[in-house]
């Protein structure tokens, strides 16, 4: 079972929709969590149909901000536990391993209100004893190594988040691949990169899925990179695959656009 998580920064962009479709084909996730959809339920339903998933639940954006959605491939795999303006909480059927809990979370972006995310995480902890995984754009960092460029990250924000993880009994999963998941100012002296998209899990979740791995997929049409949480045997398959460029990709208009932007972004 794989979980794809992405701050898509709006689904009104046709590039974003095509990008999600491509990821579904390539990575074959069972679950997809999207935040900052900037969309209503009708858009999420159209996306569900387009990617041929059986289930979806979403919380509408408020004005021109927010919006979260959880989509799943097989109808019987997901049972909604709760939701709010910036999160969706669900129990997931993990095959013969039984049920576990997935919370897709969009953390408070405003630093002065960051405590709201910490309080929410502590509140959610007490609602279930299932093995727990929180994934999404949590908008928090655990150390200065999570940031490159700009001013140092405020210590009180790091300490508050780390205290919350301790209080909730959650472990920050190591990120495989490029160490940062969000950026702004690329190609300028003000270029900043931060790892604010992450997955945090309980010890009993790790016991349930001891070889789980979190991958940074790096390429994106948003200012956030998508994450892929590999659970179980999917890791071995992914690790043994060698990258091969497929000529058929050239027929995808998005392919040339991504190559162009990546090439230009790498020029000093």
Short mmCIF file of C-alpha atoms in Angstrom, two decimals:
data_model
loop_
_atom_site.label_atom_id
_atom_site.label_comp_id
_atom_site.label_asym_id
_atom_site.label_seq_id
_atom_site.Cartn_x
_atom_site.Cartn_y
_atom_site.Cartn_z
CA UNK A 1 0.00 0.00 0.00
CA UNK A 2 1.30 3.45 -0.97
CA UNK A 3 0.17 6.89 0.17
CA UNK A 4 0.71 9.97 -1.99
CA UNK A 5 0.65 13.37 -0.27
CA UNK A 6 0.92 16.72 -2.02
CA UNK A 7 0.26 20.40 -1.43
CA UNK A 8 -0.98 21.01 -4.96
CA UNK A 9 -1.49 24.78 -4.52
CA UNK A 10 -4.76 24.69 -6.40
CA UNK A 11 -6.49 22.29 -8.77
CA UNK A 12 -7.63 25.01 -11.16
CA UNK A 13 -4.34 24.64 -13.02
CA UNK A 14 -4.62 21.96 -15.76
CA UNK A 15 -0.92 21.21 -15.25
CA UNK A 16 -1.69 20.16 -11.66
CA UNK A 17 -4.47 17.79 -12.75
CA UNK A 18 -2.27 16.20 -15.40
CA UNK A 19 0.57 15.92 -12.90
CA UNK A 20 -1.67 14.03 -10.46
CA UNK A 21 -2.85 11.71 -13.22
CA UNK A 22 0.76 10.98 -14.18
CA UNK A 23 1.72 10.26 -10.58
CA UNK A 24 -1.21 7.87 -10.18
CA UNK A 25 -0.11 5.93 -13.26
CA UNK A 26 3.56 5.87 -12.30
CA UNK A 27 3.43 5.39 -8.51
CA UNK A 28 0.11 3.52 -8.17
CA UNK A 29 -0.85 4.89 -4.74
CA UNK A 30 -3.80 3.39 -2.89
CA UNK A 31 -4.46 6.67 -1.07
CA UNK A 32 -3.98 10.29 -2.10
CA UNK A 33 -4.06 13.24 0.29
CA UNK A 34 -4.17 16.72 -1.23
CA UNK A 35 -4.05 20.03 0.60
CA UNK A 36 -4.46 23.61 -0.55
CA UNK A 37 -6.80 22.31 -3.22
CA UNK A 38 -8.41 25.77 -3.46
CA UNK A 39 -11.42 23.82 -4.72
CA UNK A 40 -14.93 22.66 -3.95
CA UNK A 41 -16.26 19.10 -3.72
CA UNK A 42 -17.33 19.10 -7.37
CA UNK A 43 -13.72 19.49 -8.52
CA UNK A 44 -12.54 16.66 -6.25
CA UNK A 45 -15.29 14.40 -7.56
CA UNK A 46 -14.22 15.09 -11.15
CA UNK A 47 -10.65 14.24 -10.18
CA UNK A 48 -11.77 11.00 -8.51
CA UNK A 49 -13.50 9.92 -11.70
CA UNK A 50 -10.52 10.96 -13.83
CA UNK A 51 -8.07 8.82 -11.84
CA UNK A 52 -10.54 5.93 -11.55
CA UNK A 53 -10.62 5.82 -7.75
CA UNK A 54 -13.69 4.48 -5.95
CA UNK A 55 -13.80 6.86 -2.98
CA UNK A 56 -13.16 10.47 -2.06
CA UNK A 57 -13.88 12.90 0.75
CA UNK A 58 -13.03 16.57 0.77
CA UNK A 59 -13.40 19.76 2.75
CA UNK A 60 -14.05 22.83 0.63
CA UNK A 61 -11.61 25.71 0.39
CA UNK A 62 -12.63 28.89 2.17
CA UNK A 63 -12.53 31.70 -0.35
CA UNK A 64 -9.18 31.52 -2.10
CA UNK A 65 -7.33 29.46 0.50
CA UNK A 66 -7.28 25.98 2.00
CA UNK A 67 -9.15 22.89 1.01
CA UNK A 68 -8.17 19.27 1.77
CA UNK A 69 -9.09 15.99 0.09
CA UNK A 70 -8.52 12.28 0.61
CA UNK A 71 -9.05 9.90 -2.30
CA UNK A 72 -8.79 6.12 -2.21
CA UNK A 73 -8.57 3.41 -4.83
CA UNK A 74 -10.81 0.74 -3.21
CA UNK A 75 -14.05 1.71 -1.51
CA UNK A 76 -13.80 -0.73 1.40
CA UNK A 77 -10.31 0.35 2.45
CA UNK A 78 -11.24 3.63 4.18
CA UNK A 79 -13.59 4.59 7.00
CA UNK A 80 -13.90 8.28 7.86
CA UNK A 81 -13.22 9.04 11.54
CA UNK A 82 -13.44 12.83 11.49
CA UNK A 83 -12.49 15.98 9.65
CA UNK A 84 -11.96 19.69 10.05
CA UNK A 85 -11.11 22.67 7.92
CA UNK A 86 -7.50 21.52 7.56
CA UNK A 87 -7.48 17.77 8.18
CA UNK A 88 -9.14 14.45 7.32
CA UNK A 89 -8.89 11.54 9.75
CA UNK A 90 -9.61 7.97 8.63
CA UNK A 91 -9.06 4.34 9.52
CA UNK A 92 -7.38 2.31 6.80
CA UNK A 93 -7.64 -1.41 6.19
CA UNK A 94 -4.06 -2.62 5.95
CA UNK A 95 -4.71 -6.02 4.41
CA UNK A 96 -4.05 -8.92 6.76
CA UNK A 97 -2.36 -6.55 9.21
CA UNK A 98 -5.69 -5.04 10.26
CA UNK A 99 -6.62 -1.39 10.60
CA UNK A 100 -4.42 1.65 11.04
CA UNK A 101 -5.11 5.36 11.14
CA UNK A 102 -4.19 8.01 8.60
CA UNK A 103 -4.58 11.74 9.24
CA UNK A 104 -3.98 14.01 6.28
CA UNK A 105 -3.03 17.39 7.74
CA UNK A 106 -2.46 20.88 6.39
CA UNK A 107 -0.64 22.69 9.18
CA UNK A 108 -1.29 26.32 10.05
CA UNK A 109 0.93 28.43 7.75
CA UNK A 110 0.80 31.53 9.96
CA UNK A 111 3.65 31.31 12.46
CA UNK A 112 1.78 33.28 15.11
CA UNK A 113 -1.03 30.69 14.94
CA UNK A 114 1.18 27.61 14.70
CA UNK A 115 0.08 26.53 18.16
CA UNK A 116 -3.32 25.70 16.66
CA UNK A 117 -1.72 22.81 14.77
CA UNK A 118 0.02 21.55 17.88
CA UNK A 119 -3.23 21.66 19.86
CA UNK A 120 -5.08 19.85 17.08
CA UNK A 121 -2.49 17.06 16.96
CA UNK A 122 -2.75 16.56 20.73
CA UNK A 123 -6.55 16.51 20.52
CA UNK A 124 -6.55 13.99 17.69
CA UNK A 125 -4.19 11.71 19.62
CA UNK A 126 -6.87 10.92 22.19
CA UNK A 127 -9.53 9.98 19.63
CA UNK A 128 -8.14 6.59 18.68
CA UNK A 129 -5.60 3.97 19.75
CA UNK A 130 -5.03 2.65 16.23
CA UNK A 131 -1.48 2.73 14.84
CA UNK A 132 -1.24 6.32 13.62
CA UNK A 133 0.35 8.16 10.73
CA UNK A 134 0.01 11.90 10.04
CA UNK A 135 1.07 13.03 6.58
CA UNK A 136 0.89 16.29 4.68
CA UNK A 137 2.16 19.83 4.55
CA UNK A 138 2.47 20.08 8.30
CA UNK A 139 4.23 23.46 8.08
CA UNK A 140 6.63 22.62 10.90
CA UNK A 141 10.33 21.77 11.16
CA UNK A 142 12.26 19.82 13.77
CA UNK A 143 15.73 21.38 13.42
CA UNK A 144 17.77 24.00 11.57
CA UNK A 145 18.83 21.32 9.08
CA UNK A 146 15.27 21.38 7.74
CA UNK A 147 15.92 24.82 6.25
CA UNK A 148 18.43 26.30 3.80
CA UNK A 149 18.70 30.00 2.99
CA UNK A 150 17.23 33.03 4.69
CA UNK A 151 17.18 33.59 8.45
CA UNK A 152 17.50 30.75 10.97
CA UNK A 153 14.19 29.13 11.90
CA UNK A 154 12.82 30.46 15.22
CA UNK A 155 13.73 28.14 18.07
CA UNK A 156 10.34 28.47 19.74
CA UNK A 157 8.64 27.02 16.66
CA UNK A 158 10.96 24.03 16.50
CA UNK A 159 10.68 23.43 20.24
CA UNK A 160 6.89 23.67 20.14
CA UNK A 161 6.61 21.13 17.36
CA UNK A 162 9.11 18.72 18.89
CA UNK A 163 7.28 18.93 22.23
CA UNK A 164 4.05 18.12 20.40
CA UNK A 165 5.60 15.07 18.74
CA UNK A 166 6.80 13.87 22.17
CA UNK A 167 3.39 14.46 23.74
CA UNK A 168 1.68 12.52 20.95
CA UNK A 169 4.26 9.72 20.90
CA UNK A 170 5.04 10.42 17.24
CA UNK A 171 8.27 9.78 15.34
CA UNK A 172 9.39 11.88 12.38
CA UNK A 173 9.99 9.57 9.41
CA UNK A 174 13.29 10.08 7.63
CA UNK A 175 12.90 11.59 4.17
CA UNK A 176 14.63 9.75 1.33
CA UNK A 177 15.79 11.85 -1.60
CA UNK A 178 16.15 15.62 -1.78
CA UNK A 179 16.08 16.98 1.80
CA UNK A 180 13.72 19.94 1.20
CA UNK A 181 10.09 19.91 0.07
CA UNK A 182 9.17 23.58 -0.41
CA UNK A 183 10.96 26.52 -1.97
CA UNK A 184 10.66 30.13 -3.02
CA UNK A 185 12.99 32.53 -4.80
CA UNK A 186 14.77 29.91 -6.91
CA UNK A 187 17.52 31.48 -9.01
CA UNK A 188 17.80 34.55 -6.76
CA UNK A 189 19.92 35.48 -3.76
CA UNK A 190 16.77 35.07 -1.66
CA UNK A 191 16.30 31.38 -2.52
CA UNK A 192 14.88 29.50 0.48
CA UNK A 193 14.20 25.78 0.81
CA UNK A 194 12.47 24.12 3.76
CA UNK A 195 11.28 20.64 4.66
CA UNK A 196 7.73 21.33 5.87
CA UNK A 197 6.02 18.36 4.20
CA UNK A 198 6.51 15.23 6.25
CA UNK A 199 5.06 12.08 7.81
CA UNK A 200 5.08 11.40 11.54
CA UNK A 201 4.08 8.02 12.95
CA UNK A 202 3.44 6.23 16.24
CA UNK A 203 5.67 3.41 17.43
CA UNK A 204 2.92 0.83 16.98
CA UNK A 205 2.52 2.02 13.38
CA UNK A 206 6.25 1.43 12.83
CA UNK A 207 5.88 -1.99 14.43
CA UNK A 208 3.07 -2.70 11.98
CA UNK A 209 5.06 -1.45 8.97
CA UNK A 210 8.74 -1.79 9.95
CA UNK A 211 10.13 -1.22 6.44
CA UNK A 212 7.99 1.80 5.56
CA UNK A 213 9.83 4.49 3.64
CA UNK A 214 9.06 8.14 2.83
CA UNK A 215 10.22 9.38 -0.58
CA UNK A 216 10.56 12.93 -1.87
CA UNK A 217 9.36 12.79 -5.48
CA UNK A 218 11.08 16.16 -6.09
CA UNK A 219 9.50 17.16 -9.44
CA UNK A 220 6.36 19.26 -9.06
CA UNK A 221 4.06 21.82 -10.67
CA UNK A 222 3.59 23.39 -7.22
CA UNK A 223 6.08 25.06 -4.90
CA UNK A 224 5.81 21.85 -2.84
CA UNK A 225 7.23 18.47 -3.76
CA UNK A 226 4.88 15.49 -3.47
CA UNK A 227 5.71 12.76 -0.98
CA UNK A 228 5.22 9.03 -1.46
CA UNK A 229 4.88 6.86 1.63
CA UNK A 230 5.81 3.30 0.70
CA UNK A 231 4.43 0.64 3.00
CA UNK A 232 5.40 -3.02 2.98
CA UNK A 233 6.65 -4.90 -0.04
CA UNK A 234 6.35 -1.93 -2.40
CA UNK A 235 9.70 -0.68 -1.11
CA UNK A 236 11.68 -3.59 -2.48
CA UNK A 237 10.09 -3.23 -5.90
CA UNK A 238 10.77 0.50 -6.04
CA UNK A 239 14.35 0.16 -4.84
CA UNK A 240 15.26 -2.39 -7.51
CA UNK A 241 13.92 -0.41 -10.44
CA UNK A 242 16.37 1.45 -12.64
CA UNK A 243 15.35 4.74 -14.20
CA UNK A 244 14.62 4.50 -17.92
CA UNK A 245 13.38 7.35 -20.08
CA UNK A 246 10.34 6.27 -22.07
CA UNK A 247 9.91 7.82 -25.51
CA UNK A 248 6.17 7.75 -24.96
CA UNK A 249 6.64 10.47 -22.31
CA UNK A 250 7.44 12.91 -25.11
CA UNK A 251 3.78 12.72 -26.13
CA UNK A 252 2.82 14.18 -22.75
CA UNK A 253 2.81 18.01 -22.92
CA UNK A 254 3.72 18.14 -19.24
CA UNK A 255 6.98 16.27 -19.83
CA UNK A 256 8.54 19.02 -21.92
CA UNK A 257 7.28 21.71 -19.56
CA UNK A 258 8.87 20.05 -16.50
CA UNK A 259 12.17 19.44 -18.32
CA UNK A 260 12.21 23.08 -19.46
CA UNK A 261 11.50 24.48 -15.98
CA UNK A 262 13.99 22.13 -14.30
CA UNK A 263 16.71 23.02 -16.82
CA UNK A 264 16.14 26.77 -16.47
CA UNK A 265 15.95 26.50 -12.69
CA UNK A 266 19.34 24.83 -12.54
CA UNK A 267 21.15 27.57 -14.46
CA UNK A 268 23.14 29.95 -12.24
#
